mmCIF file with all atom_site columns, C-alpha atoms in Angstrom:
data_model
loop_
_atom_site.group_PDB
_atom_site.id
_atom_site.type_symbol
_atom_site.label_atom_id
_atom_site.label_alt_id
_atom_site.label_comp_id
_atom_site.label_asym_id
_atom_site.label_entity_id
_atom_site.label_seq_id
_atom_site.pdbx_PDB_ins_code
_atom_site.Cartn_x
_atom_site.Cartn_y
_atom_site.Cartn_z
_atom_site.occupancy
_atom_site.B_iso_or_equiv
_atom_site.pdbx_formal_charge
_atom_site.auth_seq_id
_atom_site.auth_comp_id
_atom_site.auth_asym_id
_atom_site.auth_atom_id
_atom_site.pdbx_PDB_model_num
ATOM 1  C CA . MET M 1 1  ? 14.168  -10.045 -2.593  1.00 0.00 ? 1  MET M CA 1
ATOM 2  C CA . LYS M 1 2  ? 12.829  -6.731  -1.346  1.00 0.00 ? 2  LYS M CA 1
ATOM 3  C CA . ASN M 1 3  ? 12.541  -5.733  2.287   1.00 0.00 ? 3  ASN M CA 1
ATOM 4  C CA . ILE M 1 4  ? 9.384   -4.142  3.592   1.00 0.00 ? 4  ILE M CA 1
ATOM 5  C CA . GLN M 1 5  ? 9.241   -2.018  6.713   1.00 0.00 ? 5  GLN M CA 1
ATOM 6  C CA . ILE M 1 6  ? 6.273   -1.958  9.057   1.00 0.00 ? 6  ILE M CA 1
ATOM 7  C CA . SER M 1 7  ? 5.518   0.348   11.939  1.00 0.00 ? 7  SER M CA 1
ATOM 8  C CA . TYR M 1 8  ? 6.708   -0.471  15.432  1.00 0.00 ? 8  TYR M CA 1
ATOM 9  C CA . GLU M 1 9  ? 3.105   -0.675  16.648  1.00 0.00 ? 9  GLU M CA 1
ATOM 10 C CA . LEU M 1 10 ? 2.182   -3.216  13.970  1.00 0.00 ? 10 LEU M CA 1
ATOM 11 C CA . PHE M 1 11 ? 5.278   -5.293  14.774  1.00 0.00 ? 11 PHE M CA 1
ATOM 12 C CA . ILE M 1 12 ? 4.398   -5.350  18.481  1.00 0.00 ? 12 ILE M CA 1
ATOM 13 C CA . ALA M 1 13 ? 0.783   -6.299  17.701  1.00 0.00 ? 13 ALA M CA 1
ATOM 14 C CA . LEU M 1 14 ? 1.959   -9.145  15.449  1.00 0.00 ? 14 LEU M CA 1
ATOM 15 C CA . THR M 1 15 ? 4.361   -10.355 18.128  1.00 0.00 ? 15 THR M CA 1
ATOM 16 C CA . LYS M 1 16 ? 1.688   -10.317 20.817  1.00 0.00 ? 16 LYS M CA 1
ATOM 17 C CA . TYR M 1 17 ? -0.770  -12.077 18.516  1.00 0.00 ? 17 TYR M CA 1
ATOM 18 C CA . PHE M 1 18 ? 1.561   -14.928 17.565  1.00 0.00 ? 18 PHE M CA 1
ATOM 19 C CA . PHE M 1 19 ? 3.583   -15.407 20.756  1.00 0.00 ? 19 PHE M CA 1
ATOM 20 C CA . PHE M 1 20 ? 1.021   -14.528 23.412  1.00 0.00 ? 20 PHE M CA 1
ATOM 21 C CA . GLU M 1 21 ? -2.109  -15.513 21.463  1.00 0.00 ? 21 GLU M CA 1
ATOM 22 C CA . GLN M 1 22 ? -3.868  -12.198 22.038  1.00 0.00 ? 22 GLN M CA 1
ATOM 23 C CA . GLU M 1 23 ? -6.576  -12.627 19.426  1.00 0.00 ? 23 GLU M CA 1
ATOM 24 C CA . ASN M 1 24 ? -8.198  -9.301  20.293  1.00 0.00 ? 24 ASN M CA 1
ATOM 25 C CA . LEU M 1 25 ? -5.397  -7.638  18.273  1.00 0.00 ? 25 LEU M CA 1
ATOM 26 C CA . LEU M 1 26 ? -6.501  -9.255  15.001  1.00 0.00 ? 26 LEU M CA 1
ATOM 27 C CA . PRO M 1 27 ? -8.588  -6.266  13.731  1.00 0.00 ? 27 PRO M CA 1
ATOM 28 C CA . GLU M 1 28 ? -5.692  -3.874  14.408  1.00 0.00 ? 28 GLU M CA 1
ATOM 29 C CA . ILE M 1 29 ? -3.266  -6.194  12.599  1.00 0.00 ? 29 ILE M CA 1
ATOM 30 C CA . GLN M 1 30 ? -5.586  -6.590  9.614   1.00 0.00 ? 30 GLN M CA 1
ATOM 31 C CA . ARG M 1 31 ? -6.057  -2.824  9.350   1.00 0.00 ? 31 ARG M CA 1
ATOM 32 C CA . GLY M 1 32 ? -2.299  -2.198  9.540   1.00 0.00 ? 32 GLY M CA 1
ATOM 33 C CA . LEU M 1 33 ? -1.486  -4.850  6.931   1.00 0.00 ? 33 LEU M CA 1
ATOM 34 C CA . GLU M 1 34 ? -4.209  -3.580  4.575   1.00 0.00 ? 34 GLU M CA 1
ATOM 35 C CA . GLN M 1 35 ? -2.804  -0.051  4.831   1.00 0.00 ? 35 GLN M CA 1
ATOM 36 C CA . LYS M 1 36 ? 0.696   -1.336  4.118   1.00 0.00 ? 36 LYS M CA 1
ATOM 37 C CA . LEU M 1 37 ? -0.494  -3.363  1.129   1.00 0.00 ? 37 LEU M CA 1
ATOM 38 C CA . ASP M 1 38 ? -2.355  -0.341  -0.268  1.00 0.00 ? 38 ASP M CA 1
ATOM 39 C CA . ALA M 1 39 ? 0.801   1.751   0.081   1.00 0.00 ? 39 ALA M CA 1
ATOM 40 C CA . LEU M 1 40 ? 2.879   -0.925  -1.678  1.00 0.00 ? 40 LEU M CA 1
ATOM 41 C CA . VAL M 1 41 ? 0.435   -1.181  -4.572  1.00 0.00 ? 41 VAL M CA 1
ATOM 42 C CA . ALA M 1 42 ? 0.290   2.607   -4.953  1.00 0.00 ? 42 ALA M CA 1
ATOM 43 C CA . ARG M 1 43 ? 4.078   2.825   -4.956  1.00 0.00 ? 43 ARG M CA 1
ATOM 44 C CA . GLU M 1 44 ? 4.341   0.062   -7.571  1.00 0.00 ? 44 GLU M CA 1
ATOM 45 C CA . LEU M 1 45 ? 1.833   1.857   -9.821  1.00 0.00 ? 45 LEU M CA 1
ATOM 46 C CA . TYR M 1 46 ? 3.700   5.140   -9.413  1.00 0.00 ? 46 TYR M CA 1
ATOM 47 C CA . THR M 1 47 ? 6.998   3.470   -10.297 1.00 0.00 ? 47 THR M CA 1
ATOM 48 C CA . LYS M 1 48 ? 5.416   1.851   -13.338 1.00 0.00 ? 48 LYS M CA 1
ATOM 49 C CA . TYR M 1 49 ? 4.102   5.275   -14.395 1.00 0.00 ? 49 TYR M CA 1
ATOM 50 C CA . LYS M 1 50 ? 7.507   6.916   -14.049 1.00 0.00 ? 50 LYS M CA 1
ATOM 51 C CA . THR M 1 51 ? 9.454   4.147   -15.820 1.00 0.00 ? 51 THR M CA 1
ATOM 52 C CA . ALA M 1 52 ? 7.054   3.161   -18.602 1.00 0.00 ? 52 ALA M CA 1
ATOM 53 C CA . PRO M 1 53 ? 8.835   2.879   -21.961 1.00 0.00 ? 53 PRO M CA 1
ATOM 54 C CA . THR M 1 54 ? 6.049   4.331   -24.114 1.00 0.00 ? 54 THR M CA 1
ATOM 55 C CA . GLU M 1 55 ? 3.654   7.236   -23.683 1.00 0.00 ? 55 GLU M CA 1
ATOM 56 C CA . LYS M 1 56 ? 0.658   4.909   -23.999 1.00 0.00 ? 56 LYS M CA 1
ATOM 57 C CA . GLU M 1 57 ? 1.877   2.656   -21.177 1.00 0.00 ? 57 GLU M CA 1
ATOM 58 C CA . LYS M 1 58 ? 2.820   5.691   -19.127 1.00 0.00 ? 58 LYS M CA 1
ATOM 59 C CA . GLU M 1 59 ? -0.671  7.168   -19.429 1.00 0.00 ? 59 GLU M CA 1
ATOM 60 C CA . LYS M 1 60 ? -2.290  3.823   -18.592 1.00 0.00 ? 60 LYS M CA 1
ATOM 61 C CA . ALA M 1 61 ? -0.134  3.481   -15.464 1.00 0.00 ? 61 ALA M CA 1
ATOM 62 C CA . ARG M 1 62 ? -0.897  7.090   -14.490 1.00 0.00 ? 62 ARG M CA 1
ATOM 63 C CA . GLN M 1 63 ? -4.638  6.460   -14.753 1.00 0.00 ? 63 GLN M CA 1
ATOM 64 C CA . GLU M 1 64 ? -4.320  3.288   -12.646 1.00 0.00 ? 64 GLU M CA 1
ATOM 65 C CA . TYR M 1 65 ? -2.367  5.208   -10.021 1.00 0.00 ? 65 TYR M CA 1
ATOM 66 C CA . LEU M 1 66 ? -4.907  8.028   -9.892  1.00 0.00 ? 66 LEU M CA 1
ATOM 67 C CA . ASN M 1 67 ? -7.761  5.508   -9.666  1.00 0.00 ? 67 ASN M CA 1
ATOM 68 C CA . LYS M 1 68 ? -6.008  3.726   -6.788  1.00 0.00 ? 68 LYS M CA 1
ATOM 69 C CA . LYS M 1 69 ? -5.548  7.044   -4.988  1.00 0.00 ? 69 LYS M CA 1
ATOM 70 C CA . GLU M 1 70 ? -9.252  7.785   -5.649  1.00 0.00 ? 70 GLU M CA 1
ATOM 71 C CA . ILE M 1 71 ? -8.531  11.140  -7.267  1.00 0.00 ? 71 ILE M CA 1
ATOM 72 C CA . TYR M 1 72 ? -11.639 12.414  -9.020  1.00 0.00 ? 72 TYR M CA 1
ATOM 73 C CA . SER M 1 73 ? -11.581 12.798  -12.785 1.00 0.00 ? 73 SER M CA 1
ATOM 74 C CA . SER M 1 74 ? -12.400 16.490  -12.472 1.00 0.00 ? 74 SER M CA 1
ATOM 75 C CA . PHE M 1 75 ? -9.116  17.066  -10.581 1.00 0.00 ? 75 PHE M CA 1
ATOM 76 C CA . ARG M 1 76 ? -6.963  15.308  -13.171 1.00 0.00 ? 76 ARG M CA 1
ATOM 77 C CA . TRP M 1 77 ? -5.133  16.960  -16.031 1.00 0.00 ? 77 TRP M CA 1
#
């Protein structure tokens, strides 16, 4: 099982939300978790691109990664 690190600020917000029931922190927590999930997905796509066994799979993974990063087609090679 993999470990995932979060920022100190997100950890504190999660702690306050669950232990002290500070529901006003929910938007901050959602934003932080969405950013972390986006980073995890981008990293997974990049890893798939770098470790793909065939050129066809490698190119497909590269395109998915560039789409996720929202890099315009005109900037791609």
